[in-house]
Amino acid sequence: MHQRGYCLAGLALAAFLSLGAFATADSPATPAAAVQQLLTKELAGVPGKEVLMVTVTYPPGGASPSHRHDAQVFVYVLEGELIMQVQGGPKVTLRPGDTFYESPTDIHAVSANASQTAPAKFLVFILKEKGAPSTRPATP
């Protein structure tokens, strides 16, 4: 990948990481998520699109604030249990092997570790516009 690609991937990862922690009523800040970038790649035959692949690990009690991706997002749970919900959809608990999908118009209202004692880890594929941020805060 050329230098510009690394820069864009770094910006996308920074945007995703910026949503890693938020304040709750129970504590001043929820522990931040650990995000590991695995791949950023332009899609052959699909001009203007790229895929970003990351793993996200929520520590016990970890969560992300409400956000959106403006992209196709595919989640696969590797370890632990997650609570996920898109605005207007049902809240679901996911376990290893379970999947979750977000459309480009979804607001990801709930993304949290279901456990206060064990971490949760998931794999995320984001199909997005080339150079666009992977994540941004949801606006009311």
mmCIF file of C-alpha atoms in Angstrom:
data_model
loop_
_atom_site.group_PDB
_atom_site.id
_atom_site.type_symbol
_atom_site.label_atom_id
_atom_site.label_comp_id
_atom_site.label_asym_id
_atom_site.label_seq_id
_atom_site.Cartn_x
_atom_site.Cartn_y
_atom_site.Cartn_z
ATOM 1 C CA MET A 1 0.000 0.000 0.000
ATOM 2 C CA HIS A 2 1.423 3.419 -0.838
ATOM 3 C CA GLN A 3 2.009 6.165 1.755
ATOM 4 C CA ARG A 4 -1.304 7.962 1.043
ATOM 5 C CA GLY A 5 -3.147 4.681 1.698
ATOM 6 C CA TYR A 6 -1.497 4.334 5.094
ATOM 7 C CA CYS A 7 -2.413 7.921 5.929
ATOM 8 C CA LEU A 8 -6.070 7.407 4.996
ATOM 9 C CA ALA A 9 -6.171 4.108 6.850
ATOM 10 C CA GLY A 10 -4.685 5.830 9.894
ATOM 11 C CA LEU A 11 -7.333 8.545 9.755
ATOM 12 C CA ALA A 12 -10.084 5.963 9.448
ATOM 13 C CA LEU A 13 -8.690 4.014 12.379
ATOM 14 C CA ALA A 14 -8.363 7.207 14.448
ATOM 15 C CA ALA A 15 -12.015 8.006 13.753
ATOM 16 C CA PHE A 16 -13.041 4.515 14.872
ATOM 17 C CA LEU A 17 -10.852 4.743 17.969
ATOM 18 C CA SER A 18 -12.287 8.124 18.935
ATOM 19 C CA LEU A 19 -15.586 6.400 19.637
ATOM 20 C CA GLY A 20 -14.002 3.876 21.997
ATOM 21 C CA ALA A 21 -15.026 5.385 25.318
ATOM 22 C CA PHE A 22 -17.912 7.404 26.683
ATOM 23 C CA ALA A 23 -19.366 8.549 29.964
ATOM 24 C CA THR A 24 -22.131 6.591 31.637
ATOM 25 C CA ALA A 25 -24.322 7.238 34.656
ATOM 26 C CA ASP A 26 -22.379 4.570 36.594
ATOM 27 C CA SER A 27 -18.879 5.907 35.985
ATOM 28 C CA PRO A 28 -17.134 8.958 34.580
ATOM 29 C CA ALA A 29 -15.806 6.988 31.596
ATOM 30 C CA THR A 30 -16.305 3.527 30.202
ATOM 31 C CA PRO A 31 -13.021 1.737 29.412
ATOM 32 C CA ALA A 32 -11.839 2.410 25.861
ATOM 33 C CA ALA A 33 -11.989 -0.168 23.105
ATOM 34 C CA ALA A 34 -8.780 -1.517 21.592
ATOM 35 C CA VAL A 35 -8.913 -1.408 17.789
ATOM 36 C CA GLN A 36 -6.389 -3.255 15.647
ATOM 37 C CA GLN A 37 -6.301 -2.501 11.932
ATOM 38 C CA LEU A 38 -5.833 -5.657 9.880
ATOM 39 C CA LEU A 39 -6.338 -4.470 6.297
ATOM 40 C CA THR A 40 -7.305 -1.531 4.118
ATOM 41 C CA LYS A 41 -7.713 -2.348 0.438
ATOM 42 C CA GLU A 42 -9.226 -0.733 -2.638
ATOM 43 C CA LEU A 43 -11.768 -3.054 -4.221
ATOM 44 C CA ALA A 44 -10.873 -4.240 -7.710
ATOM 45 C CA GLY A 45 -13.751 -3.706 -10.117
ATOM 46 C CA VAL A 46 -15.595 -1.403 -7.717
ATOM 47 C CA PRO A 47 -14.311 2.128 -8.396
ATOM 48 C CA GLY A 48 -14.268 4.486 -5.427
ATOM 49 C CA LYS A 49 -14.828 1.776 -2.795
ATOM 50 C CA GLU A 50 -12.491 0.217 -0.252
ATOM 51 C CA VAL A 51 -12.690 -2.302 2.549
ATOM 52 C CA LEU A 52 -11.381 -1.773 6.062
ATOM 53 C CA MET A 53 -10.958 -4.782 8.328
ATOM 54 C CA VAL A 54 -10.315 -4.378 12.069
ATOM 55 C CA THR A 55 -10.687 -6.256 15.306
ATOM 56 C CA VAL A 56 -12.273 -4.440 18.237
ATOM 57 C CA THR A 57 -11.830 -5.571 21.823
ATOM 58 C CA TYR A 58 -14.075 -4.141 24.509
ATOM 59 C CA PRO A 59 -12.703 -4.563 28.015
ATOM 60 C CA PRO A 60 -15.139 -5.608 30.744
ATOM 61 C CA GLY A 61 -17.881 -2.977 30.788
ATOM 62 C CA GLY A 62 -16.547 -1.409 27.570
ATOM 63 C CA ALA A 63 -18.792 0.241 25.000
ATOM 64 C CA SER A 64 -18.941 2.837 22.230
ATOM 65 C CA PRO A 65 -21.234 5.861 22.075
ATOM 66 C CA SER A 66 -23.967 6.114 19.475
ATOM 67 C CA HIS A 67 -22.344 6.428 16.047
ATOM 68 C CA ARG A 68 -22.735 5.747 12.342
ATOM 69 C CA HIS A 69 -20.490 4.398 9.630
ATOM 70 C CA ASP A 70 -22.099 5.590 6.357
ATOM 71 C CA ALA A 71 -20.963 2.205 5.045
ATOM 72 C CA GLN A 72 -21.860 -1.472 4.865
ATOM 73 C CA VAL A 73 -20.628 -2.964 8.169
ATOM 74 C CA PHE A 74 -20.319 -6.677 8.920
ATOM 75 C CA VAL A 75 -19.511 -7.838 12.464
ATOM 76 C CA TYR A 76 -18.433 -11.344 13.511
ATOM 77 C CA VAL A 77 -18.070 -12.086 17.233
ATOM 78 C CA LEU A 78 -14.835 -13.857 18.148
ATOM 79 C CA GLU A 79 -14.917 -13.872 21.968
ATOM 80 C CA GLY A 80 -17.274 -12.906 24.779
ATOM 81 C CA GLU A 81 -20.750 -11.431 24.444
ATOM 82 C CA LEU A 82 -21.870 -8.157 22.894
ATOM 83 C CA ILE A 83 -25.074 -6.159 23.048
ATOM 84 C CA MET A 84 -25.809 -4.473 19.708
ATOM 85 C CA GLN A 85 -28.683 -2.367 18.404
ATOM 86 C CA VAL A 86 -29.282 -0.109 15.434
ATOM 87 C CA GLN A 87 -31.765 2.709 15.971
ATOM 88 C CA GLY A 88 -35.287 1.405 15.414
ATOM 89 C CA GLY A 89 -34.169 -2.236 15.581
ATOM 90 C CA PRO A 90 -34.203 -4.794 18.372
ATOM 91 C CA LYS A 91 -31.429 -4.962 20.954
ATOM 92 C CA VAL A 92 -29.588 -8.279 20.493
ATOM 93 C CA THR A 93 -27.015 -10.213 22.494
ATOM 94 C CA LEU A 94 -24.331 -11.795 20.315
ATOM 95 C CA ARG A 95 -22.008 -14.665 21.198
ATOM 96 C CA PRO A 96 -18.976 -16.175 19.420
ATOM 97 C CA GLY A 97 -19.915 -17.084 15.854
ATOM 98 C CA ASP A 98 -22.840 -14.639 15.716
ATOM 99 C CA THR A 99 -22.996 -11.845 13.145
ATOM 100 C CA PHE A 100 -24.413 -8.328 12.997
ATOM 101 C CA TYR A 101 -25.002 -5.984 10.047
ATOM 102 C CA GLU A 102 -25.316 -2.195 9.731
ATOM 103 C CA SER A 103 -26.478 -0.460 6.574
ATOM 104 C CA PRO A 104 -25.061 2.889 5.417
ATOM 105 C CA THR A 105 -28.129 4.667 6.830
ATOM 106 C CA ASP A 106 -28.150 2.959 10.254
ATOM 107 C CA ILE A 107 -27.288 4.676 13.507
ATOM 108 C CA HIS A 108 -25.482 2.216 15.760
ATOM 109 C CA ALA A 109 -27.311 3.078 18.982
ATOM 110 C CA VAL A 110 -25.847 0.355 21.238
ATOM 111 C CA SER A 111 -22.462 -1.355 20.965
ATOM 112 C CA ALA A 112 -21.337 -2.754 24.309
ATOM 113 C CA ASN A 113 -19.669 -5.626 26.074
ATOM 114 C CA ALA A 114 -22.413 -7.618 27.819
ATOM 115 C CA SER A 115 -19.994 -8.584 30.612
ATOM 116 C CA GLN A 116 -18.566 -6.549 33.471
ATOM 117 C CA THR A 117 -15.890 -9.217 34.106
ATOM 118 C CA ALA A 118 -14.666 -10.550 30.727
ATOM 119 C CA PRO A 119 -13.525 -8.874 27.499
ATOM 120 C CA ALA A 120 -15.388 -9.193 24.188
ATOM 121 C CA LYS A 121 -13.661 -9.242 20.786
ATOM 122 C CA PHE A 122 -15.158 -8.950 17.313
ATOM 123 C CA LEU A 123 -14.047 -8.732 13.705
ATOM 124 C CA VAL A 124 -15.402 -5.845 11.609
ATOM 125 C CA PHE A 125 -15.476 -5.504 7.801
ATOM 126 C CA ILE A 126 -16.409 -2.016 6.598
ATOM 127 C CA LEU A 127 -17.190 -1.497 2.902
ATOM 128 C CA LYS A 128 -17.039 2.262 2.352
ATOM 129 C CA GLU A 129 -16.256 5.137 0.025
ATOM 130 C CA LYS A 130 -12.506 5.365 -0.572
ATOM 131 C CA GLY A 131 -10.939 7.907 1.783
ATOM 132 C CA ALA A 132 -14.134 8.482 3.782
ATOM 133 C CA PRO A 133 -13.992 8.170 7.569
ATOM 134 C CA SER A 134 -15.010 4.749 8.842
ATOM 135 C CA THR A 135 -16.969 6.071 11.812
ATOM 136 C CA ARG A 136 -18.498 9.348 12.934
ATOM 137 C CA PRO A 137 -20.638 10.403 15.885
ATOM 138 C CA ALA A 138 -24.381 10.103 15.451
ATOM 139 C CA THR A 139 -26.129 13.444 15.338
ATOM 140 C CA PRO A 140 -29.584 13.899 16.856
#
